[in-house]
Amino acid sequence: MANPMENNKAVKMLRAAEEGGYGVVGVVSYNLETIAAVVKAAEAKRSPAQILLFPWALHYSPLLIHLAAAACATAKVPIVLHLDHAQSEEEIMQAATYPFDSIMVDMSHYEKEENLEKTERITKYLHSKGIATEAEPGRINGGEDGVKDTGDLEGLLTTEEEAKKFVNTGIDFLAPAFGNVHGNYGGVENIKLDFERLKGIRSAAAAKSCLVLHGTNTFPDEIMKACVKGGMTRCNVNDLVLYKYNKYVAENTGKVPLTELMGRGTELIQEQIEHQMDVMGSTGKV
Ligand SMILES: [Zn+2]
C-alpha cells in the first residue's frame, strides 16, 4: 500500500528549505486580506509560502479554511496550509476533515510523558490521513491572538534529550523553545536566543524532523537571518507582517471606502511578507 505521507506538500517544502539553507515564511492569517497577500507575495517573489491558521478558525467559520485551501490550490507557486497550535484532540480530529497539509499537535500544556504519548498516537492517526505533524518540546511562553496563553505554566527550554524523544514520536516538524516567546518581547533588547542550545537541538533532530520557529514578533532582520542559519525551515510571522496593516486599518476604518481599506491593507501585508521572503532567502526558489 502506498504511504499516504509520500506526497505531503508541507514535508517536501520544508525538506527543500533545509537542503537549500533558506526559510519559508509561515503567515498567521485571520482574514481574506492576509490570505490574498500571501498568494500575491509568493507569486511576485517566486517563493514558497505557508498559510497558518489557528484553531480559532474552526470555531469562527469553516469558510476561512476553505478560502485558505483554495488559495493554496490555485496559487502559481507552492503554498501549503498549516493549522498551528491545535491544543485538543477534539480540535485535531475536526481539523483532519479539512485539507490541512500539516497540523501542530500542541500538547505542551500536559506533563512531558503524557505530551509524548498523545503526540505519538495523534501523529500516527494524522499520518494515516496524509497530514504532517508538528510538536513543541519544552514550552514556548506566552500567547498570541487566537491561541490560548500558557497562563501560569512556566516556559521550559527544549533540551537535546527532549528533542530526540519528540523526533522519535514520528513528528515531521519540531518547534523548539530556546528563548523565543509568543506575543511581545517588550523591546528588542529582551530577545535573548540561545543559539548553542539550538545547535544541539538541530543535531538531535537531524534527518528526521525539520525545525520551525515560533515567536518572532519585533524580530530585526539580523535575528531572523541567524535563526534560518541555525536551521529554521519555517518561521512563523504574525505581528511582523501585520503591524502596518493594523495601524492603517485603525486609522482609516470608516474614512475610506471598504474596497480601498481592503486593497491598501492587502498591499501593506504583501510588502511585509515580501520583505521576509528576502530576509529568509526563499525569494526565487520556485
Ligand atoms: Zn506558536
XYZ file of N, CA and C and ligand atoms in Angstrom:
859
model
N 0.843 -1.200 0.000
C 0.000 0.000 0.000
C 0.883 1.256 0.000
N 0.462 2.218 -0.781
C 1.253 3.464 -0.852
C 1.224 4.182 0.497
N 2.343 4.803 0.825
C 2.422 5.595 2.056
C 1.662 6.907 1.854
N 0.624 7.181 2.669
C -0.157 8.410 2.457
C 0.671 9.684 2.643
N 1.843 9.551 3.302
C 2.679 10.732 3.538
C 3.623 11.033 2.369
N 3.667 10.102 1.416
C 4.644 10.207 0.329
C 4.578 11.540 -0.418
N 3.356 12.034 -0.624
C 3.206 13.262 -1.408
C 2.842 14.479 -0.560
N 3.147 14.410 0.728
C 2.790 15.553 1.586
C 3.574 16.800 1.164
N 2.832 17.848 0.836
C 3.458 19.054 0.281
C 4.248 19.856 1.318
N 3.788 19.802 2.569
C 4.483 20.563 3.615
C 5.854 19.953 3.902
N 5.911 18.624 3.962
C 7.191 17.951 4.212
C 8.150 18.249 3.062
N 7.654 18.135 1.829
C 8.509 18.413 0.664
C 9.061 19.838 0.712
N 8.173 20.782 1.065
C 8.567 22.192 1.078
C 9.661 22.456 2.116
N 9.490 21.911 3.318
C 10.460 22.216 4.378
C 11.752 21.412 4.223
N 11.664 20.216 3.653
C 12.891 19.455 3.342
C 13.733 20.228 2.319
N 13.041 20.787 1.325
C 13.753 21.564 0.294
C 14.407 22.797 0.917
N 13.704 23.409 1.872
C 14.260 24.594 2.543
C 15.500 24.210 3.349
N 15.421 23.062 3.995
C 16.556 22.598 4.802
C 17.766 22.352 3.908
N 17.524 21.662 2.805
C 18.629 21.369 1.886
C 19.170 22.638 1.248
N 18.265 23.585 0.972
C 18.677 24.813 0.302
C 19.186 25.900 1.258
N 19.071 25.666 2.558
C 19.560 26.641 3.529
C 18.754 27.935 3.587
N 17.457 27.849 3.305
C 16.617 29.040 3.434
C 15.417 28.733 4.321
N 14.633 29.764 4.637
C 13.452 29.575 5.470
C 12.198 29.939 4.685
N 11.085 29.304 5.029
C 9.799 29.600 4.395
C 8.970 30.435 5.373
N 8.335 31.490 4.850
C 7.508 32.343 5.701
C 6.188 31.626 6.002
N 5.849 31.511 7.281
C 4.550 30.956 7.681
C 3.716 32.098 8.229
N 2.715 32.501 7.449
C 1.971 33.712 7.797
C 0.702 33.385 8.593
N 0.671 33.811 9.835
C -0.527 33.646 10.669
C -1.623 34.501 10.039
N -2.736 33.841 9.649
C -3.761 34.534 8.868
C -5.108 34.520 9.581
N -5.728 35.693 9.631
C -7.033 35.826 10.287
C -8.136 36.220 9.306
N -7.732 36.678 8.109
C -8.773 37.183 7.206
C -8.372 37.079 5.733
N -9.289 37.464 4.884
C -9.074 37.417 3.433
C -7.867 38.244 3.009
N -7.723 39.441 3.577
C -6.631 40.317 3.168
C -5.285 39.626 3.352
N -5.118 38.950 4.492
C -3.842 38.283 4.769
C -3.607 37.127 3.793
N -4.646 36.332 3.572
C -4.511 35.179 2.679
C -4.209 35.644 1.250
N -4.908 36.684 0.804
C -4.638 37.236 -0.536
C -3.212 37.763 -0.618
N -2.747 38.387 0.461
C -1.391 38.951 0.476
C -0.329 37.848 0.398
N -0.580 36.705 1.033
C 0.382 35.588 0.966
C 0.539 35.147 -0.483
N -0.595 34.968 -1.172
C -0.549 34.498 -2.562
C 0.157 35.518 -3.452
N -0.226 36.782 -3.312
C 0.378 37.831 -4.146
C 1.890 37.919 -3.912
N 2.292 37.862 -2.646
C 3.721 37.960 -2.319
C 4.482 36.752 -2.864
N 3.937 35.567 -2.643
C 4.629 34.346 -3.085
C 4.785 34.324 -4.599
N 3.730 34.733 -5.305
C 3.804 34.735 -6.773
C 4.765 35.815 -7.275
N 4.723 36.982 -6.641
C 5.621 38.066 -7.069
C 7.083 37.704 -6.820
N 7.339 36.989 -5.732
C 8.726 36.672 -5.349
C 9.182 35.305 -5.836
N 8.288 34.561 -6.506
C 8.596 33.178 -6.892
C 9.136 32.432 -5.678
N 8.340 32.467 -4.620
C 8.767 31.880 -3.353
C 7.713 30.909 -2.838
N 8.137 29.840 -2.160
C 7.156 29.018 -1.449
C 6.638 29.801 -0.249
N 5.486 29.417 0.283
C 4.938 30.095 1.465
C 3.979 29.159 2.182
N 3.659 29.524 3.411
C 2.665 28.750 4.164
C 1.628 29.692 4.757
N 0.367 29.253 4.680
C -0.718 29.971 5.355
C -0.971 29.239 6.661
N -0.898 29.976 7.763
C -1.114 29.390 9.085
C -2.445 29.860 9.649
N -3.258 28.909 10.067
C -4.491 29.259 10.771
C -4.386 28.750 12.191
N -5.048 29.425 13.107
C -5.167 28.932 14.468
C -6.506 28.198 14.587
N -6.671 27.329 15.591
C -7.933 26.610 15.762
C -9.126 27.547 15.893
N -8.860 28.787 16.197
C -9.907 29.807 16.213
C -10.739 29.737 14.936
N -10.072 29.488 13.808
C -10.749 29.447 12.504
C -11.822 28.357 12.465
N -11.545 27.225 13.125
C -12.519 26.115 13.159
C -13.814 26.563 13.815
N -13.679 27.411 14.814
C -14.844 27.863 15.569
C -15.504 29.081 14.931
N -14.681 29.916 14.316
C -15.210 31.131 13.698
C -16.069 30.774 12.488
N -15.434 30.163 11.474
C -16.182 29.725 10.291
C -15.302 28.837 9.424
N -15.796 27.650 9.057
C -15.023 26.786 8.152
C -14.732 27.471 6.818
N -15.497 28.524 6.491
C -15.281 29.216 5.216
C -13.872 29.782 5.123
N -13.320 30.205 6.262
C -11.958 30.745 6.251
C -10.968 29.638 5.867
N -11.225 28.418 6.320
C -10.354 27.282 5.985
C -10.475 26.964 4.492
N -11.706 26.971 3.991
C -11.916 26.693 2.557
C -11.256 27.774 1.691
N -11.331 29.004 2.147
C -10.690 30.108 1.426
C -9.178 29.885 1.355
N -8.595 29.549 2.493
C -7.142 29.334 2.544
C -6.741 28.136 1.678
N -7.558 27.084 1.715
C -7.260 25.899 0.913
C -7.356 26.223 -0.575
N -8.337 27.056 -0.940
C -8.484 27.457 -2.346
C -7.291 28.300 -2.779
N -6.786 29.127 -1.872
C -5.606 29.949 -2.180
C -4.416 29.040 -2.488
N -4.241 27.990 -1.679
C -3.131 27.048 -1.895
C -3.306 26.309 -3.221
N -4.538 25.900 -3.491
C -4.798 25.078 -4.680
C -4.657 25.861 -5.974
N -4.911 27.165 -5.937
C -4.916 27.931 -7.183
C -3.673 28.799 -7.381
N -2.826 28.898 -6.368
C -1.625 29.739 -6.494
C -0.690 29.159 -7.552
N 0.101 30.033 -8.189
C 1.012 29.593 -9.248
C 2.333 29.084 -8.682
N 2.501 29.202 -7.373
C 3.707 28.695 -6.698
C 3.239 27.829 -5.520
N 4.109 26.975 -4.965
C 3.659 26.107 -3.862
C 3.345 26.902 -2.583
N 2.110 26.756 -2.129
C 1.684 27.321 -0.839
C 0.943 26.211 -0.118
N 1.276 26.002 1.148
C 0.598 24.940 1.898
C -0.152 25.523 3.089
N -1.091 24.711 3.578
C -1.965 25.150 4.668
C -1.628 24.400 5.959
N -1.345 25.173 7.003
C -0.943 24.585 8.296
C -1.872 25.067 9.402
N -2.255 24.157 10.271
C -3.014 24.544 11.470
C -2.036 24.588 12.634
N -1.881 25.767 13.216
C -0.910 25.939 14.290
C -1.590 25.769 15.646
N -0.844 25.251 16.601
C -1.320 25.171 17.989
C -2.699 24.548 18.182
N -2.929 23.386 17.589
C -4.156 22.655 17.916
C -3.929 22.020 19.286
N -4.713 22.453 20.264
C -4.414 22.103 21.654
C -5.358 21.076 22.269
N -6.272 20.516 21.468
C -7.103 19.431 21.999
C -7.323 18.388 20.918
N -7.525 17.145 21.353
C -7.742 16.054 20.396
C -8.998 16.293 19.580
N -9.974 16.878 20.229
C -11.237 17.167 19.556
C -11.014 18.103 18.356
N -10.249 19.157 18.600
C -9.942 20.107 17.520
C -9.166 19.424 16.396
N -8.236 18.573 16.787
C -7.394 17.913 15.786
C -8.236 16.973 14.915
N -9.129 16.233 15.542
C -9.995 15.324 14.786
C -10.888 16.107 13.812
N -11.371 17.234 14.278
C -12.189 18.097 13.435
C -11.344 18.647 12.273
N -10.137 19.098 12.619
C -9.245 19.690 11.608
C -8.874 18.676 10.534
N -8.765 17.405 10.926
C -8.346 16.354 9.981
C -9.381 16.138 8.879
N -10.569 16.694 9.042
C -11.585 16.566 7.991
C -11.454 17.683 6.945
N -10.536 18.615 7.182
C -10.289 19.712 6.228
C -8.949 19.499 5.530
N -8.728 20.202 4.401
C -7.485 19.939 3.650
C -6.227 20.619 4.211
N -5.910 20.365 5.470
C -4.645 20.874 6.024
C -3.503 19.971 5.563
N -2.378 20.574 5.205
C -1.191 19.790 4.853
C -0.429 19.385 6.096
N -0.534 20.211 7.141
C 0.121 19.876 8.402
C -0.651 20.473 9.571
N -0.523 19.814 10.714
C -1.212 20.264 11.934
C -0.224 20.211 13.091
N -0.184 21.287 13.854
C 0.653 21.271 15.051
C -0.131 20.624 16.190
N 0.405 19.504 16.675
C -0.186 18.785 17.795
C 0.450 19.376 19.054
N -0.200 20.404 19.589
C 0.399 21.129 20.708
C -0.168 20.618 22.030
N 0.543 19.653 22.599
C 0.133 19.082 23.881
C 1.077 19.572 24.985
N 1.655 20.765 24.750
C 2.683 21.262 25.674
C 2.114 21.675 27.023
N 0.771 21.722 27.128
C 0.170 22.039 28.430
C -0.001 20.784 29.277
N 0.377 19.606 28.723
C 0.378 18.366 29.520
C 1.780 18.105 30.058
N 1.850 17.241 31.054
C 3.156 16.825 31.563
C 3.884 16.080 30.450
N 5.203 16.062 30.561
C 6.052 15.556 29.482
C 5.660 14.172 28.940
N 5.475 13.209 29.835
C 5.186 11.837 29.383
C 3.857 11.765 28.643
N 2.882 12.472 29.199
C 1.567 12.470 28.578
C 1.608 13.192 27.224
N 2.367 14.268 27.195
C 2.576 15.023 25.964
C 3.151 14.097 24.884
N 4.185 13.346 25.239
C 4.827 12.439 24.282
C 3.864 11.360 23.800
N 3.137 10.776 24.735
C 2.213 9.685 24.412
C 1.122 10.178 23.452
N 0.547 11.330 23.772
C -0.516 11.893 22.924
C 0.033 12.269 21.542
N 1.204 12.889 21.547
C 1.813 13.327 20.281
C 2.032 12.138 19.352
N 2.544 11.029 19.909
C 2.846 9.855 19.092
C 1.557 9.242 18.515
N 0.575 9.116 19.362
C -0.687 8.495 18.940
C -1.397 9.344 17.876
N -1.457 10.648 18.122
C -2.146 11.530 17.170
C -1.365 11.623 15.851
N -0.042 11.614 15.955
C 0.791 11.667 14.745
C 0.512 10.459 13.851
N 0.426 9.283 14.441
C 0.122 8.066 13.659
C -1.203 8.235 12.909
N -2.187 8.757 13.638
C -3.506 8.949 13.033
C -3.432 9.947 11.863
N -2.796 11.100 12.110
C -2.735 12.126 11.060
C -1.916 11.645 9.863
N -0.850 10.911 10.135
C -0.045 10.373 9.030
C -0.871 9.422 8.162
N -1.756 8.676 8.800
C -2.599 7.743 8.024
C -3.541 8.517 7.096
N -3.756 9.783 7.410
C -4.593 10.648 6.564
C -3.744 11.509 5.629
N -2.428 11.304 5.667
C -1.538 12.068 4.790
C -1.238 13.471 5.291
N -1.482 13.718 6.596
C -1.244 15.059 7.164
C 0.016 15.030 8.031
N 0.918 15.966 7.773
C 2.162 16.055 8.552
C 1.882 16.663 9.922
N 2.790 16.418 10.880
C 2.573 16.956 12.231
C 3.781 17.746 12.732
N 3.470 18.589 13.688
C 4.488 19.430 14.323
C 4.253 19.377 15.825
N 5.321 19.435 16.600
C 5.156 19.479 18.056
C 6.186 20.394 18.675
N 5.900 20.745 19.916
C 6.724 21.701 20.650
C 7.266 21.022 21.903
N 8.511 20.558 21.869
C 9.092 20.032 23.104
C 9.496 21.219 23.960
N 9.361 21.088 25.255
C 9.538 22.274 26.086
C 8.259 23.058 25.994
N 8.305 24.305 26.360
C 7.091 25.108 26.313
C 7.461 26.539 25.983
N 6.930 27.041 24.873
C 7.208 28.412 24.475
C 6.225 29.304 25.230
N 6.758 30.200 25.993
C 5.929 31.049 26.853
C 5.031 32.002 26.078
N 3.937 32.412 26.737
C 3.104 33.489 26.209
C 1.971 32.987 25.340
N 1.241 33.933 24.736
C 0.115 33.584 23.877
C 0.057 34.542 22.704
N -0.715 34.150 21.669
C -0.920 35.018 20.522
C -2.412 35.174 20.346
N -2.825 36.154 19.567
C -4.242 36.347 19.295
C -4.788 35.077 18.634
N -5.672 34.376 19.303
C -6.239 33.150 18.724
C -5.651 31.885 19.317
N -4.629 32.012 20.150
C -4.015 30.850 20.815
C -4.076 31.059 22.313
N -4.453 30.006 23.014
C -4.526 30.114 24.464
C -3.156 30.440 25.039
N -3.133 31.324 25.976
C -1.894 31.646 26.673
C -1.514 30.457 27.538
N -0.204 30.230 27.682
C 0.219 29.133 28.540
C -0.071 29.453 30.012
N -0.563 30.686 30.242
C -1.061 31.053 31.561
C -0.042 30.938 32.667
N -0.384 30.177 33.705
C 0.513 30.068 34.862
C 1.665 29.115 34.582
N 1.548 28.351 33.490
C 2.593 27.377 33.210
C 3.881 28.104 32.865
N 4.953 27.568 33.387
C 6.237 28.187 33.160
C 6.785 27.769 31.790
N 7.464 28.684 31.115
C 8.114 28.321 29.865
C 9.280 27.392 30.165
N 9.477 26.372 29.329
C 10.557 25.417 29.553
C 11.405 25.335 28.293
N 12.692 25.494 28.451
C 13.558 25.425 27.284
C 13.713 23.970 26.845
N 13.815 23.781 25.543
C 13.956 22.426 24.992
C 15.370 21.916 25.216
N 15.478 20.674 25.665
C 16.797 20.054 25.795
C 17.007 19.104 24.614
N 18.266 18.712 24.394
C 18.575 17.770 23.300
C 17.861 16.449 23.508
N 17.833 16.016 24.752
C 17.201 14.734 25.068
C 15.715 14.761 24.708
N 15.069 15.867 25.079
C 13.644 16.010 24.744
C 13.432 16.053 23.241
N 14.299 16.797 22.564
C 14.186 16.903 21.103
C 14.229 15.507 20.498
N 15.173 14.677 20.967
C 15.286 13.299 20.460
C 14.005 12.510 20.696
N 13.495 12.615 21.928
C 12.268 11.873 22.257
C 11.106 12.291 21.358
N 10.997 13.577 21.123
C 9.892 14.059 20.292
C 10.049 13.633 18.843
N 11.269 13.719 18.352
C 11.534 13.305 16.983
C 11.165 11.826 16.818
N 11.419 11.045 17.851
C 11.104 9.601 17.792
C 9.609 9.291 17.834
N 8.777 10.276 18.148
C 7.330 10.034 18.078
C 6.870 10.002 16.625
N 7.742 10.440 15.713
C 7.393 10.405 14.291
C 6.984 11.755 13.729
N 7.027 12.814 14.553
C 6.628 14.140 14.056
C 7.534 14.597 12.916
N 6.981 15.445 12.070
C 7.729 15.925 10.915
C 8.459 17.237 11.200
N 7.855 18.074 12.045
C 8.428 19.391 12.329
C 8.512 19.609 13.838
N 9.605 20.222 14.249
C 9.863 20.429 15.669
C 9.993 21.932 15.951
N 9.209 22.419 16.918
C 9.257 23.847 17.274
C 9.949 23.994 18.630
N 11.255 24.236 18.640
C 11.966 24.282 19.911
C 11.779 25.598 20.662
N 11.918 25.494 21.977
C 11.926 26.684 22.835
C 13.378 26.922 23.218
N 13.966 28.003 22.709
C 15.383 28.301 23.024
C 15.534 29.792 23.361
N 14.471 30.302 24.023
C 14.488 31.715 24.406
C 13.434 32.516 23.660
N 12.831 31.899 22.639
C 11.749 32.563 21.882
C 10.457 32.524 22.702
N 9.647 33.548 22.561
C 8.362 33.591 23.278
C 7.251 34.020 22.327
N 6.043 33.554 22.620
C 4.869 34.017 21.877
C 4.513 35.413 22.365
N 3.854 36.183 21.503
C 3.441 37.512 21.926
C 4.613 38.471 21.859
N 4.616 39.456 22.740
C 5.616 40.508 22.603
C 6.784 40.402 23.573
N 7.959 40.763 23.053
C 9.177 40.687 23.857
C 9.336 41.924 24.740
N 8.599 42.999 24.379
C 8.732 44.245 25.130
C 10.082 44.906 24.914
N 10.501 44.929 23.653
C 11.784 45.571 23.303
C 12.774 44.563 22.741
N 13.479 45.013 21.690
C 14.442 44.136 21.006
C 15.518 43.638 21.969
N 15.842 44.469 22.964
C 16.895 44.082 23.915
C 16.497 42.873 24.753
N 15.200 42.555 24.769
C 14.743 41.389 25.531
C 14.745 40.099 24.724
N 15.101 40.194 23.445
C 15.156 38.974 22.623
C 16.504 38.305 22.896
N 16.467 37.235 23.680
C 17.721 36.559 24.049
C 17.608 35.090 23.648
N 18.185 34.774 22.503
C 18.075 33.414 21.978
C 19.354 32.635 22.259
N 19.180 31.372 22.627
C 20.309 30.508 22.974
C 20.675 29.673 21.739
N 21.575 30.229 20.912
C 21.915 29.560 19.649
C 22.742 28.292 19.853
N 23.456 28.216 20.974
C 24.204 26.986 21.300
C 23.216 25.842 21.521
N 22.173 26.153 22.267
C 21.126 25.169 22.525
C 20.474 24.732 21.199
N 20.210 25.725 20.343
C 19.584 25.432 19.047
C 20.446 24.471 18.221
N 21.748 24.669 18.287
C 22.685 23.814 17.561
C 22.544 22.355 18.012
N 22.487 22.158 19.320
C 22.332 20.812 19.875
C 21.013 20.188 19.475
N 19.946 21.010 19.506
C 18.606 20.527 19.138
C 18.592 20.128 17.662
N 19.272 20.943 16.862
C 19.298 20.672 15.419
C 19.970 19.333 15.136
N 21.078 19.072 15.810
C 21.741 17.796 15.525
C 20.937 16.630 16.099
N 20.222 16.872 17.207
C 19.376 15.811 17.776
C 18.210 15.476 16.846
N 17.728 16.492 16.120
C 16.566 16.298 15.230
C 16.984 15.841 13.837
N 18.276 15.909 13.586
C 18.814 15.726 12.233
C 18.192 14.574 11.467
N 17.889 14.854 10.223
C 17.418 13.868 9.249
C 16.031 13.311 9.568
N 15.440 13.692 10.679
C 14.105 13.174 10.994
C 13.044 14.274 10.974
N 13.303 15.349 11.684
C 12.320 16.442 11.730
C 12.974 17.746 11.300
N 12.214 18.586 10.601
C 12.689 19.925 10.259
C 12.345 20.866 11.409
N 13.201 21.841 11.647
C 12.937 22.803 12.722
C 12.068 23.951 12.217
N 11.155 24.401 13.071
C 10.307 25.545 12.746
C 10.337 26.533 13.911
N 10.202 27.814 13.562
C 10.366 28.868 14.563
C 9.045 29.539 14.930
N 8.787 29.600 16.211
C 7.621 30.328 16.733
C 8.131 31.535 17.522
N 7.285 32.577 17.593
C 7.621 33.713 18.460
C 8.597 34.680 17.827
N 8.172 35.351 16.719
C 9.097 36.238 16.002
C 8.679 37.704 16.054
N 7.704 38.044 16.886
C 7.245 39.438 16.912
C 8.415 40.379 17.201
N 8.474 41.447 16.430
C 9.505 42.503 16.524
C 10.935 42.012 16.253
N 11.098 40.851 15.624
C 12.455 40.377 15.302
C 13.096 41.294 14.257
N 14.295 41.813 14.539
C 15.039 42.512 13.489
C 15.500 41.486 12.442
N 15.784 41.974 11.219
C 16.181 41.074 10.126
C 17.370 40.193 10.497
N 18.334 40.782 11.217
C 19.555 40.034 11.530
C 19.264 38.817 12.403
N 18.333 38.974 13.339
C 17.982 37.846 14.216
C 17.250 36.776 13.407
N 16.359 37.209 12.522
C 15.644 36.246 11.677
C 16.631 35.451 10.828
N 17.595 36.168 10.258
C 18.606 35.504 9.422
C 19.410 34.493 10.228
N 19.752 34.873 11.458
C 20.528 33.966 12.316
C 19.727 32.702 12.633
N 18.423 32.855 12.791
C 17.562 31.691 13.068
C 17.511 30.754 11.866
N 17.413 31.328 10.666
C 17.406 30.500 9.450
C 18.750 29.778 9.320
N 19.813 30.506 9.587
C 21.152 29.909 9.543
C 21.276 28.781 10.577
N 20.581 28.962 11.693
C 20.592 27.958 12.751
C 19.723 26.748 12.441
N 19.057 26.744 11.283
C 18.324 25.552 10.853
C 16.820 25.674 10.773
N 16.280 26.876 11.015
C 14.821 27.031 10.965
C 14.344 26.992 9.514
N 13.437 26.068 9.206
C 12.972 25.923 7.822
C 11.650 26.645 7.571
N 10.903 26.906 8.644
C 9.716 27.755 8.523
C 9.734 28.706 9.701
N 9.524 29.986 9.435
C 9.467 30.961 10.520
C 8.064 31.555 10.530
N 7.369 31.367 11.632
C 6.018 31.920 11.762
C 6.107 33.422 11.951
N 5.302 34.142 11.190
C 5.251 35.588 11.386
C 3.808 36.007 11.624
N 3.643 36.930 12.547
C 2.311 37.405 12.892
C 2.365 38.936 12.873
N 2.689 39.522 14.007
C 2.787 40.976 14.101
C 3.771 41.564 13.083
N 4.817 40.826 12.822
C 5.882 41.294 11.928
C 5.357 41.666 10.536
N 4.335 40.972 10.057
C 3.775 41.320 8.742
C 2.421 42.029 8.851
N 1.901 42.126 10.082
C 0.561 42.717 10.243
C 0.552 44.098 10.897
N 1.692 44.514 11.472
C 1.609 45.742 12.281
C 1.269 46.991 11.469
N 1.787 47.065 10.247
C 1.476 48.249 9.423
C 0.011 48.216 8.996
N -0.453 47.019 8.668
C -1.861 46.824 8.296
C -2.772 47.213 9.455
N -2.447 46.723 10.645
C -3.285 47.016 11.819
C -3.386 48.525 12.076
N -2.259 49.206 11.906
C -2.221 50.655 12.134
C -3.067 51.373 11.065
N -2.889 50.954 9.815
C -3.631 51.564 8.710
C -5.141 51.390 8.902
N -5.550 50.172 9.256
C -6.980 49.888 9.434
C -7.543 50.699 10.602
N -6.778 50.782 11.679
C -7.237 51.539 12.846
C -7.441 53.015 12.488
N -6.559 53.525 11.639
C -6.631 54.953 11.300
C -7.641 55.281 10.205
N -7.994 54.275 9.390
C -8.800 54.595 8.194
C -10.189 53.979 8.119
N -10.496 53.102 9.050
C -11.831 52.487 9.018
C -12.908 53.562 9.132
N -13.880 53.499 8.219
C -14.971 54.473 8.229
C -14.616 55.772 7.528
N -13.343 55.925 7.144
C -12.922 57.179 6.493
C -12.692 56.990 5.001
N -12.349 55.772 4.587
C -12.160 55.496 3.156
C -13.110 54.354 2.782
N -13.439 54.215 1.473
C -14.323 53.102 1.086
C -13.721 51.757 1.497
N -14.590 50.793 1.772
C -14.147 49.477 2.226
C -13.214 48.822 1.207
N -13.502 49.038 -0.082
C -12.646 48.454 -1.124
C -11.216 48.992 -1.013
N -11.109 50.279 -0.707
C -9.781 50.885 -0.572
C -9.091 50.368 0.692
N -9.879 50.240 1.748
C -9.340 49.743 3.018
C -8.763 48.333 2.830
N -9.512 47.507 2.105
C -9.057 46.132 1.881
C -7.878 46.096 0.912
N -7.984 46.875 -0.159
C -6.931 46.872 -1.180
C -5.607 47.360 -0.638
N -5.626 48.527 -0.009
C -4.384 49.089 0.544
C -3.878 48.223 1.699
N -4.824 47.720 2.493
C -4.458 46.840 3.613
C -3.712 45.609 3.120
N -4.228 45.005 2.055
C -3.591 43.811 1.477
C -2.182 44.139 0.986
N -2.049 45.313 0.338
C -0.722 45.726 -0.158
C 0.283 45.858 0.980
N -0.171 46.418 2.087
C 0.742 46.626 3.218
C 1.234 45.287 3.782
N 0.328 44.307 3.835
C 0.744 42.977 4.320
C 1.677 42.322 3.305
N 1.299 42.452 2.024
C 2.125 41.842 0.963
C 3.569 42.357 1.001
N 3.716 43.685 1.166
C 5.065 44.274 1.210
C 5.893 43.669 2.329
N 5.264 43.497 3.483
C 5.996 42.955 4.637
C 6.351 41.485 4.428
N 5.434 40.724 3.806
C 5.723 39.306 3.542
C 6.872 39.198 2.537
N 6.827 40.043 1.512
C 7.899 40.002 0.506
C 9.248 40.311 1.149
N 9.230 41.257 2.057
C 10.476 41.590 2.760
C 10.998 40.378 3.531
N 10.094 39.685 4.213
C 10.516 38.499 4.980
C 11.022 37.390 4.058
N 10.471 37.287 2.865
C 10.951 36.277 1.907
C 12.400 36.575 1.512
N 12.699 37.861 1.362
C 14.093 38.252 1.071
C 14.991 37.926 2.260
N 14.517 38.270 3.458
C 15.308 38.046 4.676
C 15.595 36.554 4.864
N 14.564 35.724 4.671
C 14.712 34.272 4.911
C 15.330 33.542 3.725
N 15.485 34.247 2.611
C 16.189 33.662 1.462
C 15.358 32.755 0.578
N 14.022 32.839 0.695
C 13.176 31.946 -0.126
C 12.814 32.553 -1.476
N 13.136 33.840 -1.662
C 12.847 34.521 -2.926
C 13.524 33.784 -4.091
N 12.739 33.526 -5.135
C 13.297 32.903 -6.336
C 13.509 31.393 -6.240
N 13.028 30.781 -5.197
C 13.292 29.332 -5.008
C 12.296 28.419 -5.722
N 11.264 29.019 -6.358
C 10.359 28.152 -7.139
C 10.135 28.732 -8.543
Zn 3.453 29.223 18.210
